[in-house]
Amino acid sequence: MSAVLPIPAHDHDHEQHHAPSGWRRWVFATNHKDIGTLYMLFSLTMLMIGGVLALIIRAELFQPGLQFVNPELFNQLTTMHGLIMVFGAIMPAFVGFANWMIPMQIGASDMAFARMNNFSFWLMIPAAVLLATSFFVPGGAPAAGWTLYAPLTLQMGPSMDTGIFALHLLGASSIMGSINIIVTILNMRAPGMTLMKMPMFCWTWLITAYLLIAVMPVLAGAITMTLTDRHFGTSFFNPAAGGDPVMYQHIFWFFGHPEVYIMILPAFGIISQIVPAFARKRLFGYASMVYATSSIAILSFIVWAHHMFTSGMPVTGQLFFMYATMLIAVPTAVKIFNWIATMWQGSMTFETPMLFAVGFIFVFTLGGFSGLMLAMAPIDIQIHDTYYVVAHFHYVLVAGSLYALFAGYYYWSPKWTGVMYKESRGKIHFWWSLISFNVTFFPMHFLGLAGMPRRYADYPMQFADFNAVSSVGAFFFGFAQVYFFFFVVLPTMRGKGAAAPQKPWEGAEGLEWELPTPLPFHTFETPPKLDVTATKIIG
């Protein structure tokens, strides 16, 4: 890499001398790599729990009639599946990537606030326990949908309060993590690394961190008002006492829509690292990618009510939110154009990270198009709260966020573990996931267009065939992730496999690839010196 002067060799004995061992290493972890690993293991655990709930839902919907669960439990399953996947699986996984990669990519020795980093992780454990065990509270788990709409939340049992407390803890964790990321990126970059020379992953996380700080307190406000309505005699959302349930929707979605971009912007960053590496070209339009990411973040604050077209909104409001939502398609399309332009006439190879990156672009684009359909008020009013919406957000969140996480894992894990995964297993995981995902969720578009509402435990006979196909696909998709854990993740964690070279991917660029493999416990104890005259953009 011409932009970086040689990094002094590390004294491995000296490094390992400072590495704590045993349980203390993890409980009192302040090293960004250890905390990143904790986040990812937590995320993988929650992914499996949320996945089990999803498979129970799909088993129930395999055929008409009530098979395994009653409608009350069915609603609890859909609610907890959503909350666990969003707050327990997707978001912590991206924070894990941020912890691992940001200090290495900007040449920092660690995150800015190491002890706060530890605290922000451990806050998630009691929150996860509260969420996962809420099924065993009298009255069962919350059953108001992951959006926790009033007035349903005002009628729930005590598990609603444990759910609110869990979300408060997760929100506090997110805010602390975001402050840490912002301070690290703005204050701890290596000399010579200007903001416009940062890797795209750092840019997307910098913008995401600002989004988190802006909207997590909004969610905290909404659920605190719900709590006071339940126990302290207020009536923010209780229509019987003059409250307004629609006000809850406005407050929730003012958080909820930026939250969608919180879960996809870091994914854009990962894909923007991987595509240039395997196309062996610089990222096309680096500056436009930065501006497009910023534009998406800003526009995300003015489109929240497109989730509320059926709530009695005046036509003027519908028009504003419809046009504002369609406008977000422009910077998103800029990103997709830039990735395709990067690949154009590149010397591409298709190792597993690139397969997941290309799969991400293809399937995320499909999800974006169905989102564009939902942005149009007249169409949305017809298909609101149907399986079309379920299909749309799973195309964006599963084939979007989750595929990007898989791509990032395959791309960087040789550097993290010092072990190369087996390429054949990675490709099996990709094709198995891609095919079963589409078998699961593509039929849901047709179910939604035909009028099947979501969150129903039963349905008439005319929806039976597509539901059976979706359920079979869901089980195959779930087993693909079990395969990923046992045949890809576990062997590399145990050190089984070929030793990874310092730079396993020929086209990869960035400071992280200048470090030795396996990584020492501490990296960049003295900041690397970048050639300030170099025009080459790292990453």
PDB file of C-alpha atoms in Angstrom, residues 26 171 184 198 290 304 368 432 500:
ATOM      1  CA  TRP A  26     -13.961 -11.328  29.015  1.00  0.00           C
ATOM      2  CA  GLY A 171     -31.042   2.094  24.169  1.00  0.00           C
ATOM      3  CA  THR A 184     -12.830   7.457  18.237  1.00  0.00           C
ATOM      4  CA  MET A 198     -11.278   7.112   5.712  1.00  0.00           C
ATOM      5  CA  VAL A 290     -20.171   9.760   1.473  1.00  0.00           C
ATOM      6  CA  TRP A 304     -41.714   8.593   9.251  1.00  0.00           C
ATOM      7  CA  GLY A 368     -35.855  -1.409  -2.357  1.00  0.00           C
ATOM      8  CA  TRP A 432     -28.240 -22.507   0.548  1.00  0.00           C
ATOM      9  CA  ALA A 500      -4.430 -17.297   7.052  1.00  0.00           C
TER      10      ALA A 500
END
